[in-house]
Amino acid sequence: MSHFAAVEMVPGDPILGLSEAYVADTRPGKVNLGVGIYYDEQGRIPLLRAVREVEQALALEAKPRGYLPIDGLATYNVATQKLVFGEDSPLLAAGRVATAQTIGGSGALRIGADLLKQVLPIAKIAISNPSWENHRVVFGSAGFEVLTYAYYDAATHGLDFPGMLADLGKLEPGTVVLLHACCHNPTGVDLNAEQWQQVVELVKERKLLPFIDMAYQGFDVGIDADATAVRLFAASGIEAFIVANSYSKSFSLYGERVGALSVVGKDRDEAARVLSLVKRTIRSNYSSPSTHGGALVSGVLNSTELKAMWEQELAEMRERIHAMRAGMVEKLAAAGAPQFAFIQEQAGMFSYSGLTKAQVDRLREEYAIYAVGTGRICVAALNRANLDTVVNAVAAVSR
Ligand code: PMP
């Protein structure tokens, strides 16, 4: 008998399963809105010009591939800190932030989870209801009990802010609170600055530990505006918090696995001690991050010219998403479905469309349009060529 005889089949990721079904679909004009990827107007994953410039220069240099330090490329980490906390951040000036390059935003979440488990072994974590499904998986497998707090209000397709405050207010001191900085996945529903300020005050009063996941910085309004939550926590006097950020979307570098974990400590000394523990945690996991993606991001962020080019390209991506949201709402209204106006209020790549599981099934079966069973659609997969198809199908299944 094999040592693995007792292993049972684990259910696959439903979203990846959806993509497989999409690929196998032979109907012309099929559309995949199930993904979590930004596509350009031609339906392609963009390779940003700024990234290409760095990549070509790196290819010409043809440097040997040694290991990076455990915490990654120093130039990457410093540039990341400025982007996440702001150029003039007093926290950075005070040396209170420990940052490590990680294997994507997912790696930052996992290293952050493993770090917290060592420091606060009995703490629980609360995530939004709903949240990115991997939040539960990552923190659960790191040994956390995962609680939820109210977030999405299905009736308004917006934020249940009173419910959120009430639930956060009930958490025990020391509970970790996972917050989406912007472009909430899967709902597209975000807090405004005043609401963030109230959350910051509540978190401070209840002595909770904020863990901010920022996977879409620059995908809604801009680099600084989308980091409002981080900046408000930084200014709050709260001594410790964590930020996981990802460049997968903002640099269109999904497979390069580029992200970072930043831990804010009380002072320089605390940050240095935390960094030593972050490094041990990484060392015991994957040892050190990958070189190429880090070099690309660092190359862009550390060149004034390329950074400006990237910011322009990032702006083009978010403007295209805004245009698709506006176009979808306008065309749906014209097709007799004005109830989708809220799609324009939501932010980022995703929208909780309010479509039911049965409607999503009909979209797939009758119209070859793929969406997640929860009704989540990727607005960033729409373009002028597929928008009418999608709108007509959504209007038809909504009648
Ligand atoms: N957090 C959220 C909310 C996400 O949506 C994603 C990506 N889907 C991640 C983290 C992980 O990012 P990465 O692909 O860089 O691991």
CSV table of C-alpha atoms and ligand atoms in Angstrom, one decimal:
chain,number,residue,atom,x,y,z
A,1,MET,CA,0.0,0.0,0.0
A,2,SER,CA,1.3,3.5,-0.9
A,3,HIS,CA,2.1,6.0,1.8
A,4,PHE,CA,-0.3,8.3,0.0
A,5,ALA,CA,-3.2,5.8,-0.1
A,6,ALA,CA,-5.2,7.9,2.4
A,7,VAL,CA,-5.0,11.1,0.4
A,8,GLU,CA,-8.4,12.3,-0.8
A,9,MET,CA,-9.1,14.5,-3.7
A,10,VAL,CA,-9.2,18.2,-2.7
A,11,PRO,CA,-11.8,20.2,-4.5
A,12,GLY,CA,-10.2,22.5,-7.1
A,13,ASP,CA,-10.3,26.3,-7.0
A,14,PRO,CA,-13.8,27.2,-8.4
A,15,ILE,CA,-12.5,30.2,-10.3
A,16,LEU,CA,-9.7,28.3,-12.0
A,17,GLY,CA,-12.2,25.6,-12.8
A,18,LEU,CA,-14.3,28.2,-14.5
A,19,SER,CA,-11.3,29.3,-16.7
A,20,GLU,CA,-10.7,25.7,-17.7
A,21,ALA,CA,-14.4,25.4,-18.8
A,22,TYR,CA,-14.0,28.7,-20.7
A,23,VAL,CA,-11.0,27.5,-22.6
A,24,ALA,CA,-12.8,24.3,-23.5
A,25,ASP,CA,-15.8,26.2,-24.8
A,26,THR,CA,-15.8,26.2,-28.6
A,27,ARG,CA,-18.6,28.8,-29.1
A,28,PRO,CA,-17.5,32.0,-30.9
A,29,GLY,CA,-17.8,35.2,-29.0
A,30,LYS,CA,-17.4,33.6,-25.6
A,31,VAL,CA,-16.4,36.0,-22.8
A,32,ASN,CA,-14.6,35.2,-19.5
A,33,LEU,CA,-15.6,37.6,-16.7
A,34,GLY,CA,-14.5,35.0,-14.1
A,35,VAL,CA,-10.8,36.0,-14.0
A,36,GLY,CA,-8.9,38.3,-11.7
A,37,ILE,CA,-6.8,39.8,-14.4
A,38,TYR,CA,-6.7,43.2,-16.2
A,39,TYR,CA,-7.0,42.8,-20.0
A,40,ASP,CA,-6.5,45.7,-22.4
A,41,GLU,CA,-8.9,46.9,-25.1
A,42,GLN,CA,-7.6,44.1,-27.4
A,43,GLY,CA,-8.3,41.5,-24.8
A,44,ARG,CA,-4.7,40.9,-24.0
A,45,ILE,CA,-2.7,41.0,-20.7
A,46,PRO,CA,-0.6,44.1,-21.2
A,47,LEU,CA,3.1,44.2,-21.1
A,48,LEU,CA,3.8,47.7,-19.8
A,49,ARG,CA,6.2,49.8,-21.8
A,50,ALA,CA,8.1,50.8,-18.6
A,51,VAL,CA,8.5,47.1,-17.7
A,52,ARG,CA,9.7,46.3,-21.2
A,53,GLU,CA,12.4,49.0,-21.1
A,54,VAL,CA,13.9,47.6,-17.9
A,55,GLU,CA,13.6,44.0,-19.2
A,56,GLN,CA,15.4,44.8,-22.4
A,57,ALA,CA,18.2,46.6,-20.5
A,58,LEU,CA,18.5,43.6,-18.2
A,59,ALA,CA,18.7,41.2,-21.1
A,60,LEU,CA,21.6,43.2,-22.6
A,61,GLU,CA,23.4,43.2,-19.3
A,62,ALA,CA,23.0,39.4,-19.0
A,63,LYS,CA,24.0,39.3,-15.4
A,64,PRO,CA,24.6,36.1,-13.4
A,65,ARG,CA,21.7,34.9,-11.2
A,66,GLY,CA,22.9,34.8,-7.6
A,67,TYR,CA,20.5,34.6,-4.7
A,68,LEU,CA,18.8,37.7,-3.4
A,69,PRO,CA,19.0,38.4,0.3
A,70,ILE,CA,16.3,36.7,2.4
A,71,ASP,CA,14.3,40.0,2.5
A,72,GLY,CA,14.9,40.7,-1.2
A,73,LEU,CA,16.3,43.6,-3.2
A,74,ALA,CA,17.0,46.6,-1.0
A,75,THR,CA,16.2,49.1,-3.8
A,76,TYR,CA,12.9,47.3,-4.3
A,77,ASN,CA,12.0,47.5,-0.6
A,78,VAL,CA,12.9,51.2,-0.3
A,79,ALA,CA,10.9,52.1,-3.4
A,80,THR,CA,8.0,50.0,-2.1
A,81,GLN,CA,8.0,51.8,1.2
A,82,LYS,CA,7.7,55.2,-0.5
A,83,LEU,CA,4.8,54.0,-2.7
A,84,VAL,CA,2.9,52.4,0.2
A,85,PHE,CA,3.5,54.9,2.9
A,86,GLY,CA,4.2,58.0,0.9
A,87,GLU,CA,7.5,59.8,0.0
A,88,ASP,CA,7.4,62.0,3.1
A,89,SER,CA,6.1,59.4,5.6
A,90,PRO,CA,7.2,60.2,9.1
A,91,LEU,CA,7.2,56.4,9.8
A,92,LEU,CA,9.8,55.9,7.2
A,93,ALA,CA,11.9,58.8,8.5
A,94,ALA,CA,11.7,57.3,11.9
A,95,GLY,CA,12.8,53.9,10.6
A,96,ARG,CA,9.7,52.3,12.0
A,97,VAL,CA,8.9,50.1,8.9
A,98,ALA,CA,10.4,46.7,8.2
A,99,THR,CA,9.8,45.7,4.6
A,100,ALA,CA,10.6,42.5,2.8
A,101,GLN,CA,10.1,41.6,-0.9
A,102,THR,CA,7.8,38.6,-1.1
A,103,ILE,CA,6.5,36.0,-3.5
A,104,GLY,CA,3.5,38.2,-4.6
A,105,GLY,CA,0.9,39.6,-2.4
A,106,SER,CA,0.0,36.0,-1.4
A,107,GLY,CA,3.5,35.5,-0.1
A,108,ALA,CA,3.2,38.7,1.9
A,109,LEU,CA,0.0,37.5,3.5
A,110,ARG,CA,1.4,34.1,4.3
A,111,ILE,CA,4.6,35.4,5.8
A,112,GLY,CA,2.6,38.0,7.7
A,113,ALA,CA,0.3,35.2,9.0
A,114,ASP,CA,3.2,33.0,10.0
A,115,LEU,CA,4.9,35.9,11.7
A,116,LEU,CA,1.8,36.8,13.7
A,117,LYS,CA,1.3,33.2,14.8
A,118,GLN,CA,4.7,33.3,16.4
A,119,VAL,CA,4.2,36.7,18.1
A,120,LEU,CA,0.5,36.4,19.1
A,121,PRO,CA,-0.2,32.6,19.1
A,122,ILE,CA,-3.7,32.9,20.4
A,123,ALA,CA,-4.9,35.9,18.4
A,124,LYS,CA,-7.8,35.4,16.0
A,125,ILE,CA,-8.3,37.1,12.7
A,126,ALA,CA,-11.4,38.8,11.3
A,127,ILE,CA,-11.9,39.1,7.5
A,128,SER,CA,-14.7,40.9,5.7
A,129,ASN,CA,-17.9,39.1,4.7
A,130,PRO,CA,-17.3,38.3,1.8
A,131,SER,CA,-13.5,38.5,1.2
A,132,TRP,CA,-11.0,37.1,-1.2
A,133,GLU,CA,-11.4,33.4,-0.6
A,134,ASN,CA,-7.7,32.9,-0.2
A,135,HIS,CA,-7.7,35.1,3.0
A,136,ARG,CA,-9.5,32.4,4.8
A,137,VAL,CA,-7.3,29.7,3.3
A,138,VAL,CA,-4.0,31.4,4.1
A,139,PHE,CA,-4.8,32.4,7.7
A,140,GLY,CA,-6.6,29.2,8.4
A,141,SER,CA,-3.7,27.1,7.3
A,142,ALA,CA,-1.4,29.3,9.3
A,143,GLY,CA,-3.4,28.1,12.3
A,144,PHE,CA,-5.7,31.1,12.8
A,145,GLU,CA,-9.3,31.0,13.8
A,146,VAL,CA,-10.9,33.1,11.1
A,147,LEU,CA,-13.9,35.3,12.1
A,148,THR,CA,-15.8,37.6,9.7
A,149,TYR,CA,-17.2,41.1,10.0
A,150,ALA,CA,-20.2,42.5,8.1
A,151,TYR,CA,-19.2,44.3,5.0
A,152,TYR,CA,-21.3,43.9,1.9
A,153,ASP,CA,-25.0,44.9,1.9
A,154,ALA,CA,-26.7,42.9,-0.8
A,155,ALA,CA,-29.8,45.1,-0.7
A,156,THR,CA,-27.9,48.3,-1.7
A,157,HIS,CA,-25.0,46.6,-3.5
A,158,GLY,CA,-22.9,48.9,-1.2
A,159,LEU,CA,-21.2,48.9,2.2
A,160,ASP,CA,-22.9,47.8,5.4
A,161,PHE,CA,-20.9,50.4,7.3
A,162,PRO,CA,-23.0,50.3,10.6
A,163,GLY,CA,-22.7,46.5,10.5
A,164,MET,CA,-19.0,46.7,9.9
A,165,LEU,CA,-18.5,49.0,12.9
A,166,ALA,CA,-20.7,47.0,15.1
A,167,ASP,CA,-18.8,43.7,14.3
A,168,LEU,CA,-15.4,45.3,14.7
A,169,GLY,CA,-16.5,46.8,18.0
A,170,LYS,CA,-17.2,43.3,19.3
A,171,LEU,CA,-13.8,41.9,18.6
A,172,GLU,CA,-11.5,41.1,21.5
A,173,PRO,CA,-8.5,43.3,21.9
A,174,GLY,CA,-5.5,41.9,20.1
A,175,THR,CA,-7.6,40.4,17.3
A,176,VAL,CA,-6.1,40.9,13.8
A,177,VAL,CA,-8.4,42.7,11.4
A,178,LEU,CA,-7.8,42.1,7.7
A,179,LEU,CA,-8.8,45.2,5.7
A,180,HIS,CA,-8.8,45.7,1.9
A,181,ALA,CA,-7.1,49.0,1.2
A,182,CYS,CA,-9.0,49.6,-2.0
A,183,CYS,CA,-10.8,47.9,-4.9
A,184,HIS,CA,-12.3,45.3,-2.6
A,185,ASN,CA,-12.1,41.7,-4.0
A,186,PRO,CA,-14.8,40.3,-4.7
A,187,THR,CA,-17.3,43.1,-4.2
A,188,GLY,CA,-15.8,46.3,-5.6
A,189,VAL,CA,-17.2,48.1,-2.6
A,190,ASP,CA,-14.8,50.4,-0.7
A,191,LEU,CA,-14.8,52.7,2.3
A,192,ASN,CA,-14.5,56.5,1.8
A,193,ALA,CA,-11.9,58.5,3.7
A,194,GLU,CA,-14.4,59.5,6.5
A,195,GLN,CA,-15.4,55.9,7.0
A,196,TRP,CA,-11.7,54.8,7.1
A,197,GLN,CA,-11.1,57.4,9.7
A,198,GLN,CA,-13.9,56.0,11.9
A,199,VAL,CA,-12.5,52.5,11.4
A,200,VAL,CA,-9.0,53.7,12.4
A,201,GLU,CA,-10.4,55.2,15.6
A,202,LEU,CA,-12.4,52.1,16.4
A,203,VAL,CA,-9.3,49.9,15.8
A,204,LYS,CA,-7.3,52.1,18.1
A,205,GLU,CA,-9.9,52.2,20.8
A,206,ARG,CA,-10.4,48.4,20.7
A,207,LYS,CA,-6.6,47.7,20.5
A,208,LEU,CA,-7.0,45.6,17.3
A,209,LEU,CA,-4.1,44.9,15.0
A,210,PRO,CA,-4.7,46.1,11.4
A,211,PHE,CA,-3.4,43.9,8.6
A,212,ILE,CA,-4.0,45.9,5.4
A,213,ASP,CA,-4.1,44.0,2.1
A,214,MET,CA,-3.3,46.4,-0.8
A,215,ALA,CA,-3.4,44.4,-4.0
A,216,TYR,CA,-4.8,47.1,-6.3
A,217,GLN,CA,-3.0,50.3,-5.4
A,218,GLY,CA,-3.6,52.8,-8.3
A,219,PHE,CA,-6.5,50.8,-9.8
A,220,ASP,CA,-9.2,53.2,-8.6
A,221,VAL,CA,-8.2,56.8,-8.2
A,222,GLY,CA,-4.4,56.9,-8.0
A,223,ILE,CA,-1.4,55.7,-6.0
A,224,ASP,CA,-1.8,58.1,-3.0
A,225,ALA,CA,-5.6,58.2,-2.9
A,226,ASP,CA,-5.8,54.4,-3.1
A,227,ALA,CA,-3.5,54.2,-0.1
A,228,THR,CA,-5.7,56.4,2.1
A,229,ALA,CA,-6.3,53.6,4.6
A,230,VAL,CA,-2.5,53.0,5.0
A,231,ARG,CA,-1.9,56.7,5.4
A,232,LEU,CA,-4.6,57.2,8.0
A,233,PHE,CA,-3.4,54.3,10.1
A,234,ALA,CA,0.1,55.7,9.8
A,235,ALA,CA,-1.0,59.1,11.1
A,236,SER,CA,-3.2,57.6,13.8
A,237,GLY,CA,-0.6,57.0,16.5
A,238,ILE,CA,-1.3,53.3,16.4
A,239,GLU,CA,2.0,51.7,17.2
A,240,ALA,CA,1.9,48.5,15.1
A,241,PHE,CA,0.2,47.5,11.9
A,242,ILE,CA,1.0,45.4,8.8
A,243,VAL,CA,0.6,46.0,5.1
A,244,ALA,CA,0.8,43.4,2.4
A,245,ASN,CA,1.1,44.9,-1.1
A,246,SER,CA,1.2,43.3,-4.6
A,247,TYR,CA,2.4,44.6,-7.9
A,248,SER,CA,0.7,41.8,-9.9
A,249,LYS,CA,-2.0,44.0,-11.1
A,250,SER,CA,-0.4,47.5,-11.0
A,251,PHE,CA,2.6,46.3,-13.0
A,252,SER,CA,0.7,43.6,-15.0
A,253,LEU,CA,3.4,41.1,-13.7
A,254,TYR,CA,1.1,38.4,-12.5
A,255,GLY,CA,3.5,35.4,-13.0
A,256,GLU,CA,6.6,37.2,-11.8
A,257,ARG,CA,5.2,37.0,-8.2
A,258,VAL,CA,6.1,40.5,-6.9
A,259,GLY,CA,4.8,41.8,-3.6
A,260,ALA,CA,6.0,43.0,-0.3
A,261,LEU,CA,5.3,42.7,3.4
A,262,SER,CA,5.8,45.8,5.5
A,263,VAL,CA,5.5,45.7,9.3
A,264,VAL,CA,5.2,48.9,11.3
A,265,GLY,CA,6.7,48.9,14.7
A,266,LYS,CA,6.7,51.3,17.7
A,267,ASP,CA,10.3,52.5,16.9
A,268,ARG,CA,13.4,51.8,14.9
A,269,ASP,CA,14.6,49.2,17.4
A,270,GLU,CA,11.3,47.3,17.3
A,271,ALA,CA,11.2,47.4,13.5
A,272,ALA,CA,14.7,45.9,13.4
A,273,ARG,CA,13.7,43.1,15.7
A,274,VAL,CA,10.6,42.4,13.7
A,275,LEU,CA,12.6,42.3,10.5
A,276,SER,CA,14.9,39.7,12.0
A,277,LEU,CA,11.8,37.5,12.7
A,278,VAL,CA,10.3,38.2,9.2
A,279,LYS,CA,13.6,37.0,7.7
A,280,ARG,CA,13.7,33.8,9.8
A,281,THR,CA,10.1,33.2,8.7
A,282,ILE,CA,11.0,33.6,5.1
A,283,ARG,CA,14.1,31.5,5.5
A,284,SER,CA,12.1,28.6,6.9
A,285,ASN,CA,9.6,28.8,4.0
A,286,TYR,CA,11.1,29.7,0.6
A,287,SER,CA,14.5,31.1,1.6
A,288,SER,CA,14.6,34.1,-0.6
A,289,PRO,CA,12.4,35.8,-3.3
A,290,SER,CA,12.9,35.6,-7.0
A,291,THR,CA,15.2,37.9,-8.8
A,292,HIS,CA,13.6,38.9,-12.1
A,293,GLY,CA,10.3,40.4,-11.1
A,294,GLY,CA,11.9,42.3,-8.3
A,295,ALA,CA,14.5,43.7,-10.7
A,296,LEU,CA,11.8,44.8,-13.1
A,297,VAL,CA,9.7,46.7,-10.4
A,298,SER,CA,12.8,48.2,-8.8
A,299,GLY,CA,14.1,49.3,-12.2
A,300,VAL,CA,10.9,51.1,-13.0
A,301,LEU,CA,10.4,52.7,-9.5
A,302,ASN,CA,14.0,53.9,-9.2
A,303,SER,CA,14.0,55.7,-12.5
A,304,THR,CA,12.2,59.1,-12.6
A,305,GLU,CA,11.5,58.7,-16.3
A,306,LEU,CA,10.2,55.1,-16.1
A,307,LYS,CA,8.2,55.7,-13.0
A,308,ALA,CA,6.4,58.5,-14.7
A,309,MET,CA,5.8,56.3,-17.7
A,310,TRP,CA,4.4,53.5,-15.4
A,311,GLU,CA,2.2,56.0,-13.6
A,312,GLN,CA,0.8,57.0,-17.0
A,313,GLU,CA,0.2,53.4,-18.0
A,314,LEU,CA,-1.4,52.6,-14.6
A,315,ALA,CA,-3.7,55.6,-15.1
A,316,GLU,CA,-4.7,54.3,-18.6
A,317,MET,CA,-5.6,50.9,-17.0
A,318,ARG,CA,-7.8,52.5,-14.3
A,319,GLU,CA,-9.4,54.9,-16.8
A,320,ARG,CA,-10.3,52.0,-19.1
A,321,ILE,CA,-11.9,50.2,-16.2
A,322,HIS,CA,-13.9,53.4,-15.3
A,323,ALA,CA,-15.0,53.7,-19.0
A,324,MET,CA,-16.1,50.1,-19.1
A,325,ARG,CA,-18.1,50.5,-15.9
A,326,ALA,CA,-19.8,53.7,-17.3
A,327,GLY,CA,-20.4,52.0,-20.6
A,328,MET,CA,-21.9,48.9,-19.1
A,329,VAL,CA,-24.3,50.9,-16.8
A,330,GLU,CA,-25.4,53.2,-19.7
A,331,LYS,CA,-26.0,50.3,-22.1
A,332,LEU,CA,-27.8,48.2,-19.5
A,333,ALA,CA,-30.1,51.1,-18.8
A,334,ALA,CA,-30.8,51.5,-22.5
A,335,ALA,CA,-31.5,47.8,-22.7
A,336,GLY,CA,-34.1,48.1,-20.0
A,337,ALA,CA,-32.0,47.2,-17.0
A,338,PRO,CA,-31.4,50.5,-15.1
A,339,GLN,CA,-31.1,48.6,-11.8
A,340,PHE,CA,-27.3,48.1,-12.4
A,341,ALA,CA,-26.4,51.8,-11.8
A,342,PHE,CA,-24.4,50.8,-8.7
A,343,ILE,CA,-21.7,49.2,-10.9
A,344,GLN,CA,-20.4,52.7,-11.5
A,345,GLU,CA,-20.0,53.3,-7.8
A,346,GLN,CA,-17.9,50.2,-7.3
A,347,ALA,CA,-14.1,50.3,-7.6
A,348,GLY,CA,-11.4,48.3,-9.1
A,349,MET,CA,-11.4,45.2,-11.3
A,350,PHE,CA,-14.4,43.5,-9.7
A,351,SER,CA,-18.1,44.1,-9.3
A,352,TYR,CA,-20.5,42.1,-7.2
A,353,SER,CA,-23.1,42.4,-10.0
A,354,GLY,CA,-26.1,41.1,-7.9
A,355,LEU,CA,-26.6,38.4,-10.5
A,356,THR,CA,-27.9,35.2,-8.9
A,357,LYS,CA,-26.3,31.8,-9.3
A,358,ALA,CA,-29.2,30.8,-11.6
A,359,GLN,CA,-28.6,33.9,-13.8
A,360,VAL,CA,-24.8,33.2,-13.9
A,361,ASP,CA,-25.6,29.7,-15.0
A,362,ARG,CA,-27.8,31.0,-17.8
A,363,LEU,CA,-25.1,33.4,-18.9
A,364,ARG,CA,-22.7,30.6,-19.3
A,365,GLU,CA,-25.1,28.0,-20.8
A,366,GLU,CA,-27.0,30.2,-23.1
A,367,TYR,CA,-24.6,33.0,-23.9
A,368,ALA,CA,-21.1,31.6,-23.3
A,369,ILE,CA,-20.4,34.3,-20.8
A,370,TYR,CA,-18.5,33.1,-17.8
A,371,ALA,CA,-18.8,34.7,-14.3
A,372,VAL,CA,-18.3,33.5,-10.8
A,373,GLY,CA,-21.3,31.8,-9.1
A,374,THR,CA,-21.4,34.6,-6.5
A,375,GLY,CA,-22.2,37.1,-9.3
A,376,ARG,CA,-18.7,38.5,-9.2
A,377,ILE,CA,-17.7,39.8,-12.6
A,378,CYS,CA,-14.3,41.2,-13.7
A,379,VAL,CA,-15.0,44.6,-15.3
A,380,ALA,CA,-11.4,44.7,-16.4
A,381,ALA,CA,-12.1,41.9,-18.9
A,382,LEU,CA,-14.7,44.0,-20.7
A,383,ASN,CA,-13.8,45.9,-23.9
A,384,ARG,CA,-15.6,47.7,-26.7
A,385,ALA,CA,-15.8,44.5,-28.7
A,386,ASN,CA,-17.5,42.3,-26.1
A,387,LEU,CA,-19.4,44.9,-24.1
A,388,ASP,CA,-22.6,44.7,-26.2
A,389,THR,CA,-22.6,40.9,-26.0
A,390,VAL,CA,-22.3,41.0,-22.3
A,391,VAL,CA,-24.9,43.8,-21.8
A,392,ASN,CA,-27.5,42.1,-24.0
A,393,ALA,CA,-27.0,38.8,-22.2
A,394,VAL,CA,-27.1,40.4,-18.7
A,395,ALA,CA,-30.2,42.3,-19.6
A,396,ALA,CA,-31.8,39.1,-21.0
A,397,VAL,CA,-31.2,37.0,-17.9
A,398,SER,CA,-32.4,39.9,-15.7
A,399,ARG,CA,-35.8,40.2,-17.2
B,1,PMP,N1,-5.1,40.1,-2.1
B,1,PMP,C1,-6.2,40.3,-2.8
B,1,PMP,C2,-7.4,40.9,-2.3
B,1,PMP,C3,-6.2,39.8,-4.2
B,1,PMP,O1,-7.2,40.0,-4.9
B,1,PMP,C4,-5.0,39.2,-4.7
B,1,PMP,C5,-4.9,38.7,-6.1
B,1,PMP,N2,-6.0,38.1,-6.6
B,1,PMP,C6,-3.9,39.0,-3.8
B,1,PMP,C7,-4.0,39.5,-2.5
B,1,PMP,C8,-2.7,38.2,-4.2
B,1,PMP,O2,-1.9,38.8,-5.1
B,1,PMP,P1,-0.7,38.1,-5.8
B,1,PMP,O3,-1.3,37.6,-7.1
B,1,PMP,O4,0.3,39.1,-5.9
B,1,PMP,O5,-0.3,37.0,-4.9
